[in-house]
Coordinates of C-alpha atoms in Angstrom, one line a residue:
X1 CA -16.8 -17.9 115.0
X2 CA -17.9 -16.6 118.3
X3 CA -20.6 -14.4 116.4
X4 CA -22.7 -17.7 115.4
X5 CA -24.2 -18.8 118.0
X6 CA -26.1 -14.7 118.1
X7 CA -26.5 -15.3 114.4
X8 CA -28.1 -18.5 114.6
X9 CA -30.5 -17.0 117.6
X10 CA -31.5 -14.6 115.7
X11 CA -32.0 -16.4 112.6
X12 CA -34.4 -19.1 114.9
X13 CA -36.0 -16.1 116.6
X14 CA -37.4 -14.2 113.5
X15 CA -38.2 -17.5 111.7
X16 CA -40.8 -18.8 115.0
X17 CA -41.9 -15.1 115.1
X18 CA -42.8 -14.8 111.7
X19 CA -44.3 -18.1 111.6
X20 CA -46.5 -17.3 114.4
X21 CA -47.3 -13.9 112.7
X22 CA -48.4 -15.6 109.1
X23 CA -50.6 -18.1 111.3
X24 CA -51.9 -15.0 113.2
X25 CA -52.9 -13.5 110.5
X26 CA -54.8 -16.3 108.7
X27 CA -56.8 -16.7 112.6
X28 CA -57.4 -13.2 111.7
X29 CA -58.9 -13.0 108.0
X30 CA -60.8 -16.4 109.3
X31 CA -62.3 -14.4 111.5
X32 CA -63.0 -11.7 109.0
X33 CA -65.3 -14.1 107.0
X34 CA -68.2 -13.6 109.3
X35 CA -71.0 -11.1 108.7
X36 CA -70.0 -7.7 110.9
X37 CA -71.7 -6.6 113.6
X38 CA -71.5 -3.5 116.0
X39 CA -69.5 -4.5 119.4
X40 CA -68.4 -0.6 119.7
X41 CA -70.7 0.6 122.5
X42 CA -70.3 0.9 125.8
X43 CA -66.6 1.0 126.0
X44 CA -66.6 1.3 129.8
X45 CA -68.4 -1.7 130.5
X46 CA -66.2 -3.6 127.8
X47 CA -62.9 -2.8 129.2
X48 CA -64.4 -4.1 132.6
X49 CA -65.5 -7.3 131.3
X50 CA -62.1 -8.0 130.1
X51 CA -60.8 -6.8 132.9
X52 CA -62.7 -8.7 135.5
X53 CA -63.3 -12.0 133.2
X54 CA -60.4 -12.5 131.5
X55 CA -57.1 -11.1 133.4
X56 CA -59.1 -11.0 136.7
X57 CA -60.3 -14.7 136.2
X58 CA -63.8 -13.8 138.0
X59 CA -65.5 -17.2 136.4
X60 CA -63.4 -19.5 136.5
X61 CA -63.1 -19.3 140.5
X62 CA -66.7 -20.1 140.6
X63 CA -65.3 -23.3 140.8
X64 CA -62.5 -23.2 143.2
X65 CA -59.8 -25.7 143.1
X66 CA -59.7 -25.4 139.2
X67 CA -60.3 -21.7 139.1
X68 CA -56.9 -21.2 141.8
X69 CA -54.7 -24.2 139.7
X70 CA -55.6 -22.4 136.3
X71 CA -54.9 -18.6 138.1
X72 CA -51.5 -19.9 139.4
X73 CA -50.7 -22.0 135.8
X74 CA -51.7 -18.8 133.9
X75 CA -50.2 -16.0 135.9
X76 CA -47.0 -18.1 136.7
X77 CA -46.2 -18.9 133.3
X78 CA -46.6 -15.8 131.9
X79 CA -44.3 -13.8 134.5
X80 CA -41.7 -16.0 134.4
X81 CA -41.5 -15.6 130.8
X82 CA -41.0 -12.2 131.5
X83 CA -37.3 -13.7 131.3
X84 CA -37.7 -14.4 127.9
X85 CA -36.8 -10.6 127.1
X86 CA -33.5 -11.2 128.9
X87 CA -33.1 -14.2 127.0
X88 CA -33.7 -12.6 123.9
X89 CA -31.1 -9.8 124.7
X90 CA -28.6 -11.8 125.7
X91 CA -28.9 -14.2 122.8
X92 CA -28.4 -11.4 120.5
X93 CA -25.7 -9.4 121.8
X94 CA -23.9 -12.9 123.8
X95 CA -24.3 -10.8 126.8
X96 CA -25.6 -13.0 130.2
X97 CA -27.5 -11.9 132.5
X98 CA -28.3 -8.6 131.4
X99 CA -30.1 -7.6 133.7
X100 CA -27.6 -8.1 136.8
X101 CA -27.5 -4.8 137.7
X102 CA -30.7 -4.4 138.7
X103 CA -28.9 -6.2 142.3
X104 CA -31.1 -6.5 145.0
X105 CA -34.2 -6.4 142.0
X106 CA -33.0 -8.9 140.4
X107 CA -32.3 -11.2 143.0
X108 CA -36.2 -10.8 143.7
X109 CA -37.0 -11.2 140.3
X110 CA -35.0 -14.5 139.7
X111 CA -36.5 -15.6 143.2
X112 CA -40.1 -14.9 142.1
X113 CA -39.5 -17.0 138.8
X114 CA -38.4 -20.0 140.7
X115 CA -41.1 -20.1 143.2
X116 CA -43.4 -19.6 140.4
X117 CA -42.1 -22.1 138.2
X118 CA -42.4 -24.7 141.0
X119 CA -46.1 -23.9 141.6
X120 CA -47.0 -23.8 137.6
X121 CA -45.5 -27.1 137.7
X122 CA -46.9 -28.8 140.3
X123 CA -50.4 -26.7 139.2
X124 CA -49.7 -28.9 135.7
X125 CA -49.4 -32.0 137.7
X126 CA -52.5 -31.4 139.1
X127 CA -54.5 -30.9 136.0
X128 CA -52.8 -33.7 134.5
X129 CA -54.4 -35.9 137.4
X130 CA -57.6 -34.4 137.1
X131 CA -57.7 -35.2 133.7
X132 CA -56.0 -38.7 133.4
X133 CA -56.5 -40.4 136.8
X134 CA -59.6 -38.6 138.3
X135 CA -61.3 -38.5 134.8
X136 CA -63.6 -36.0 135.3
X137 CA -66.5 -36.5 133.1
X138 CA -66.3 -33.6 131.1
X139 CA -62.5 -34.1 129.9
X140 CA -63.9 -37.8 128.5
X141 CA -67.6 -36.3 126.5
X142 CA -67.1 -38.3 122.6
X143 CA -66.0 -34.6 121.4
X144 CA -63.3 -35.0 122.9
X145 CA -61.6 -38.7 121.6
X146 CA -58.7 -37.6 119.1
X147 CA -57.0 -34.6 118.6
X148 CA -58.4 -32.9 121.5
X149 CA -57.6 -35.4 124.3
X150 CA -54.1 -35.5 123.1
X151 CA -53.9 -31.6 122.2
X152 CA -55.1 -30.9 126.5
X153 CA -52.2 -33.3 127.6
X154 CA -49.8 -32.0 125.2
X155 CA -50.0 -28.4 126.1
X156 CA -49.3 -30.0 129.6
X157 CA -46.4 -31.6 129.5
X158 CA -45.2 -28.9 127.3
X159 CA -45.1 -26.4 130.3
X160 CA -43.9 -29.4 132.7
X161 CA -40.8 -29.6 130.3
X162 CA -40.5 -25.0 130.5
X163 CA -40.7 -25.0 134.0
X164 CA -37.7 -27.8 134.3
X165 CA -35.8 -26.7 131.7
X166 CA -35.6 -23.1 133.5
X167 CA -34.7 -24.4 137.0
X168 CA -31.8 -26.9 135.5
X169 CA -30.5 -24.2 133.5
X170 CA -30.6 -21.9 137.3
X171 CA -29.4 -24.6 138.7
X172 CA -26.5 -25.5 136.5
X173 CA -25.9 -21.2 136.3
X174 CA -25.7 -21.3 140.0
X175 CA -22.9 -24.0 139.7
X176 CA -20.7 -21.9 137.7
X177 CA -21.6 -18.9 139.5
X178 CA -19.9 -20.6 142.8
X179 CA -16.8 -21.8 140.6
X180 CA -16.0 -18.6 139.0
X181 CA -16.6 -19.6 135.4
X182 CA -16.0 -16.6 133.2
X183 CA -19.2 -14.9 132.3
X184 CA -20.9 -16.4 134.8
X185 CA -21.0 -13.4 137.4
X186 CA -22.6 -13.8 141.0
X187 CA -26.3 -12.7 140.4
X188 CA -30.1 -14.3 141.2
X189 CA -31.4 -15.6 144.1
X190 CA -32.3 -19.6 143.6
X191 CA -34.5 -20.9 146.3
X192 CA -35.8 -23.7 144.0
X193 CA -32.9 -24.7 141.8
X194 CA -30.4 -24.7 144.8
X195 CA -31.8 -27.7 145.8
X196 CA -31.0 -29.2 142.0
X197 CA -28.1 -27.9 142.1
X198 CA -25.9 -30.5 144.8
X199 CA -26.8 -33.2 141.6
X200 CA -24.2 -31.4 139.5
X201 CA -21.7 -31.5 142.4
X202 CA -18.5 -32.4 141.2
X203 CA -18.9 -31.8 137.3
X204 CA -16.1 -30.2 135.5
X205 CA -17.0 -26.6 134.3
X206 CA -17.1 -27.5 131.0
X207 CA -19.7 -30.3 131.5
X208 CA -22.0 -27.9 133.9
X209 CA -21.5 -25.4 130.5
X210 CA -22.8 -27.8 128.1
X211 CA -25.8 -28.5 130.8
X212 CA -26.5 -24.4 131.4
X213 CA -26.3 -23.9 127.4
X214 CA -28.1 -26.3 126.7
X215 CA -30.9 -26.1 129.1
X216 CA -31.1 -22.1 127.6
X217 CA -31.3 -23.2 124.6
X218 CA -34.0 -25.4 124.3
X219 CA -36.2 -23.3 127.0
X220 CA -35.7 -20.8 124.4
X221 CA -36.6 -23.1 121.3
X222 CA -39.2 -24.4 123.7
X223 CA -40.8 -21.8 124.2
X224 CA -41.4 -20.7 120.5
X225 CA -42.5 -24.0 119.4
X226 CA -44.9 -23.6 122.4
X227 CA -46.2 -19.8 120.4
X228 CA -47.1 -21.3 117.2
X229 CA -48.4 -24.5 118.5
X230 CA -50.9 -22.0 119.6
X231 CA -52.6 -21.5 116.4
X232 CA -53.1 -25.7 116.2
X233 CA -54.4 -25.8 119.6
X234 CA -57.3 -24.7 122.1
X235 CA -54.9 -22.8 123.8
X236 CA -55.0 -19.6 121.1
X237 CA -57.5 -18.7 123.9
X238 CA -54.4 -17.3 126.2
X239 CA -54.2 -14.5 123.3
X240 CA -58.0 -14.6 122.1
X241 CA -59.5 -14.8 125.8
X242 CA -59.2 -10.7 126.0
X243 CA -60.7 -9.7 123.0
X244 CA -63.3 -11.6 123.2
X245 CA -64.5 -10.7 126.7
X246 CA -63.9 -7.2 125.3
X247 CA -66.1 -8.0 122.3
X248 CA -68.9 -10.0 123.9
X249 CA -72.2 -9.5 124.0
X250 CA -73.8 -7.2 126.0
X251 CA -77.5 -7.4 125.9
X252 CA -79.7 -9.2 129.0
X253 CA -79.0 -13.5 128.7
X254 CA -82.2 -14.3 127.3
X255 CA -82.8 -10.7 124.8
X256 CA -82.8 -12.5 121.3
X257 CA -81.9 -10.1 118.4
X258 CA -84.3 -9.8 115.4
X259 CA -82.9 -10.3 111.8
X260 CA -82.2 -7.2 109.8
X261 CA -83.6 -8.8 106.9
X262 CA -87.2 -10.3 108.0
X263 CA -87.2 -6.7 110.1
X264 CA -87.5 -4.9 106.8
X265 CA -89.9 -7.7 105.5
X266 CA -92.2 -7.3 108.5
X267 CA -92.1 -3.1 108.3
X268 CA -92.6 -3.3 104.2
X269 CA -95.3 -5.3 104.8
X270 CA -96.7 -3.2 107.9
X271 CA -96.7 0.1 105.2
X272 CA -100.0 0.5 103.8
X273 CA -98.1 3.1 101.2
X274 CA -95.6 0.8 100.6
X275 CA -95.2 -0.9 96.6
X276 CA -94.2 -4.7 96.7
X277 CA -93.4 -4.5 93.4
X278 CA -91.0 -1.6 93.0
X279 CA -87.9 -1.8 92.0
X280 CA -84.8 -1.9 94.0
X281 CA -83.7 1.8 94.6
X282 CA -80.7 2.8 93.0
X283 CA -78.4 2.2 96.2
X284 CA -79.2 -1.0 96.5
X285 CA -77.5 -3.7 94.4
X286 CA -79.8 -6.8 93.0
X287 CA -78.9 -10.4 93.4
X288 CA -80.1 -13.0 95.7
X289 CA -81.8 -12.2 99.1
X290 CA -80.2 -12.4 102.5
X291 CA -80.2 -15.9 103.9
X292 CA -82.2 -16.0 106.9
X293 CA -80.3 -17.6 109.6
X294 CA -76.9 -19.7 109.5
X295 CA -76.1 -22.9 107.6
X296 CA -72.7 -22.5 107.4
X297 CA -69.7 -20.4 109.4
X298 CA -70.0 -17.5 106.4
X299 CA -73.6 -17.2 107.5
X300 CA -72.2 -16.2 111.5
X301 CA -71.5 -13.2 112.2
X302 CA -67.3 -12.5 113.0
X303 CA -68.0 -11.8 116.8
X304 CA -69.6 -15.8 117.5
X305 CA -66.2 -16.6 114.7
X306 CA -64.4 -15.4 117.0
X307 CA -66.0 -17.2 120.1
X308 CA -65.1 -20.4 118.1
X309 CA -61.4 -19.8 118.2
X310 CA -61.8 -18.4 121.7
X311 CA -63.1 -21.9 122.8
X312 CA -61.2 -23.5 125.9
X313 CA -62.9 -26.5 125.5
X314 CA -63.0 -26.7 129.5
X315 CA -66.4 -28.3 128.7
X316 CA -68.4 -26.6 132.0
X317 CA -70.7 -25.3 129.4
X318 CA -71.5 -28.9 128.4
X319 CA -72.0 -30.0 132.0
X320 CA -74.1 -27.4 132.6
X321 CA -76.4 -28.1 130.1
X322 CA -79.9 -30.0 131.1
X323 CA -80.1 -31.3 127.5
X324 CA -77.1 -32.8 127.8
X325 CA -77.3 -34.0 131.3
X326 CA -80.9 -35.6 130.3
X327 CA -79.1 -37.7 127.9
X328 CA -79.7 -35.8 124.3
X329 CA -77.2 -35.4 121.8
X330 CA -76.2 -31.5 122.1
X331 CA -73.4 -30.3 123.5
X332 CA -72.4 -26.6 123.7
X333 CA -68.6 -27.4 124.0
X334 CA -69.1 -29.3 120.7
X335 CA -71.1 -26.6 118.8
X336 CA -68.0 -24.0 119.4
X337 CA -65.1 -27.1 118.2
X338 CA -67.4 -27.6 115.3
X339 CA -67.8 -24.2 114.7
X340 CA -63.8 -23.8 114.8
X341 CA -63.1 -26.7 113.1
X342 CA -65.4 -25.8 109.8
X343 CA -64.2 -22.4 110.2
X344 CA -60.8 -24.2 109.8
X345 CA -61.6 -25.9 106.8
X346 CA -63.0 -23.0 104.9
X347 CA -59.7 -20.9 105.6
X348 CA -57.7 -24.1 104.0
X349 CA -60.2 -23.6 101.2
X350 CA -59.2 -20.1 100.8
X351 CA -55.4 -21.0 101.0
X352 CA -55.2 -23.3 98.6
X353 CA -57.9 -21.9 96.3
X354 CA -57.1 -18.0 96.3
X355 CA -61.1 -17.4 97.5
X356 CA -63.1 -20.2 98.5
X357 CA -64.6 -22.9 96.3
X358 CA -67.8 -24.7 97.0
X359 CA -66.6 -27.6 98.8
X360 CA -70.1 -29.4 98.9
X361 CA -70.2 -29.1 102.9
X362 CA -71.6 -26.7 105.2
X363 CA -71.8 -26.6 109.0
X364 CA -75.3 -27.8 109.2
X365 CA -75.7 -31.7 108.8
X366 CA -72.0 -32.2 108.0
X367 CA -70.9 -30.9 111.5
X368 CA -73.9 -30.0 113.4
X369 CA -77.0 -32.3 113.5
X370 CA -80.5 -30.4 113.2
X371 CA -81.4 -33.2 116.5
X372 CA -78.6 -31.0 118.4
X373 CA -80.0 -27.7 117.9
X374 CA -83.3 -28.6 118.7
X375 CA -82.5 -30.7 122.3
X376 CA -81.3 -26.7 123.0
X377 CA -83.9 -25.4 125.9
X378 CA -82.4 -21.9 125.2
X379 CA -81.6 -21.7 128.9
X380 CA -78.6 -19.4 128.7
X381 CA -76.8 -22.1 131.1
X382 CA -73.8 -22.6 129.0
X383 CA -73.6 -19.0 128.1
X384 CA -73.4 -18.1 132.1
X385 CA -71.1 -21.3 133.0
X386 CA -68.5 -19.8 130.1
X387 CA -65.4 -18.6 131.6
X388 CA -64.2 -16.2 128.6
X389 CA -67.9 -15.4 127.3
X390 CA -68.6 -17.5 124.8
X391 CA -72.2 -17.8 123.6
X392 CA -73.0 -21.0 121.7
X393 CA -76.7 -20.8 122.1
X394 CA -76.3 -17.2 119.4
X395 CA -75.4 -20.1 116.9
X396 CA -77.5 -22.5 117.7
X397 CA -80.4 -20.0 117.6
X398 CA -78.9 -18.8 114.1
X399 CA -78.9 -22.4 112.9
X400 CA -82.5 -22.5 114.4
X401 CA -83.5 -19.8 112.0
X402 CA -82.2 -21.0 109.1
X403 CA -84.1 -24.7 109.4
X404 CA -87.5 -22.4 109.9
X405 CA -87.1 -19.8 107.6
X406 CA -85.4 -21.6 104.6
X407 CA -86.1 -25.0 105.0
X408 CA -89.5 -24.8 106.7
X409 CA -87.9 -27.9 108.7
X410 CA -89.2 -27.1 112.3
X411 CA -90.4 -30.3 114.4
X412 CA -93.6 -31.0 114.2
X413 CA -94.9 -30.0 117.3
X414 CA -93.1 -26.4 116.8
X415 CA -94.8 -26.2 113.2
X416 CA -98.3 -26.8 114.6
X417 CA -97.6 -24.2 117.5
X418 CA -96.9 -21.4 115.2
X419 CA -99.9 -22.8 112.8
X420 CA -102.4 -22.2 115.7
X421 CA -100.7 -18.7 116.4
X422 CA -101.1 -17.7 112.8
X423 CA -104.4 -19.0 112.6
X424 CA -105.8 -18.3 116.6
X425 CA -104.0 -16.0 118.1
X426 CA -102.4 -18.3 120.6
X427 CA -99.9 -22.0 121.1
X428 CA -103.5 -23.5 121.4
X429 CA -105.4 -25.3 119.1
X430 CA -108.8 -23.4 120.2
X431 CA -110.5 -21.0 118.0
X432 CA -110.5 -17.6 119.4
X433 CA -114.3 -17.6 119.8
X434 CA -113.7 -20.4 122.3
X435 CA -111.2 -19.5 124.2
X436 CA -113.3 -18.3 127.1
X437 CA -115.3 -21.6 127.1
X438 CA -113.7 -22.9 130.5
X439 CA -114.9 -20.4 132.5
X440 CA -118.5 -21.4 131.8
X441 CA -117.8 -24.8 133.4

């Protein structure tokens, strides 16, 4: 009997493990779907950026109060669940405090947690304000009605619920510490929870156990539910944000790369030696040409996949944007959730289908309007004002492409511009002979 409770622990620890795992690796094959593309140069440079960007936090103190809240939220929480490995270890051998004799360590360790725990919570608060009293603008864009407006709350008072649960469970430990309950040897330091403690003043030691053991547990169960909510919220970014600073884009904001396919195009047509009308050689396999541009999330390539799981939906992109503060329909914050959410879709596809089955949808016009990708000034804005590198102007470009190139569906005014290039030599609609006419005048 007094093996169950290590059995049962281990029996919940592998199952929210391995559920997090099988979700992991469905993020991961979603990902995979996406056209490759080289992101293995310039190691130096990519280590830095993930360095500097995502543990360093460079962006997001370019605004200050929410850069320091977020550095204290993120940093807190994850070294005080540093614990969770002596949680672990004590949940599978019924050992407690495992690591007590690391003395005067530990009692710096345990101290460090609490003050921590106290700042990630109040840093919680905070953000919770900010979002549901101050309404900032950019937590209430339409995007983010639903799901995500509930999703950025829930993750909060999630981590309001950690950072209690861990100081009753110090609090009620420190009780039974003081009354010599067996187990429960003299160890920690508790300059938060000693202050919860007096409320458990006078409880018998049985009652304080029930309080301790059942604070551990559910931090513990907690704090799993909280890993594999991960894969159903924005928050996969506190895994995703490193390898996707690692993997971003390194070219000059504003360098555009050229399509592969309308490269070779423009260099077969270039070749005066060259034969249109040979056949393919005999490495290359026949079938239907390469799509120019994107039209749906197969059509992107797996780095800008990967930027759409990566999304925070902090929205500074969006309120960045001059389209979108001019009034016009695009918003860079929505382009990524769209992107994720089709992305999504496809992967439940795949799932239920064994390979994916023509669903009759596509990211363009069932997610993505062609009115929001062309209100886009290509300004780079919400590429700079991304705090984990995300570039939604590469898909909106890509989606760009595709309207030209396959749909010859440019606006008008764009369609005349590249008439008069083709036909003059220049935007203008002035023959080439004239062009010099104004300086006669």
């Amino acid at each position: 009997m007094q093996y169950i409770p290590n059995i049962l622990f281990v029996i919940v620890l592998v199952a929210g493990i391995g559920y997090f795992t099988k979700n992991i690796r469905k993020v991961i094959r979603n990902i995979r779907l996406g056209k490759d593309v080289d992101r293995s140069d310039n190691k130096g440079d990519r280590f830095k950026n993930m360095a500097m960007i995502a543990m360093g936090q460079s962006k997001m103190v370019r605004r200050p109060i929410a850069g320091i809240l977020h550095i204290v939220v993120y940093l807190g929480f994850i070294i005080i669940n540093i614990e969770v490995l002596e949680i672990i270890i004590d949940g599978i051998f019924g050992t407690h405090r495992i690591f007590a004799f690391l003395g005067g360590f530990y009692d710096f360790l345990i101290a460090s947690f609490e003050i921590l725990a106290l700042l990630v919570f109040v840093g919680v608060v905070l953000f919770w304000t900010r979002r549901n009293v101050i309404k900032l603008k950019r937590f209430w864009n339409p995007e983010m009605k639903g799901w995500p407006k509930n999703d950025g709350n829930l993750i909060l008072y999630f981590e309001m619920v950690l950072m209690t649960l861990f100081l009753v469970m110090n609090a009620a430990d420190l009780q039974l510490q003081e009354l010599g309950a067996e187990h429960y040897i003299k160890a920690g330091s508790y300059p938060v929870s000693q202050f919860i403690s007096p409320f458990f003043d006078g409880m018998s030691e049985g009652n304080l156990f029930l309080i301790e053991r059942g604070a551990w547990w559910l931090h513990i169960l907690g704090i799993l539910v909280f890993l594999n909510y991960l894969y159903f919220s924005k928050h996969l970014h506190i895994l995703l944000a490193f390898p996707n600073t690692y993997y971003g884009d390194l070219k000059p904001k504003g360098q555009l790369d050229n399509l592969e396919a309308v490269t070779n195009e423009v260099m077969l047509m270039m070749d005066p030696n060259a034969d249109p009308f040979a056949a393919p050689a005999d490495d290359q396999q026949e079938g239907e040409p390469e799509k120019f541009g994107a039209s749906d999330v197969m059509d992107l390539n797996w780095a800008q996949l990967l930027n759409a799981y990566t999304c925070t939906e902090c929205g500074r992109c969006t309120s960045e944007c001059p389209a979108n503060q001019t009034g016009k329909k695009l918003s860079p914050r929505k382009i990524m959730m769209d992107t994720r959410d089709r992305l999504k879709e496809v992967g439940d596809n795949i799932d239920k289908n064994g390979s994916f089955v023509d669903d009759g949808k596509q990211l363009l016009n069932d997610y993505i309007t062609p009115e929001e990708l062309w209100a886009c000034t290509s300004c780079n804005a919400c590429v700079e004002a991304c705090p984990v590198s995300i570039s939604p102007l590469s898909i909106i470009i890509d989606m760009r492409r595709y309207l030209v190139m396959e749909e010859s569906a440019a606006p008008t005014d764009l369609n005349n511009m590249m008439s008069n290039i083709e036909n003059n030599g220049a935007p203008w609609p002035f023959n080439q002979m004239d062009r010099l006419n104004w300086s006669n005048e």
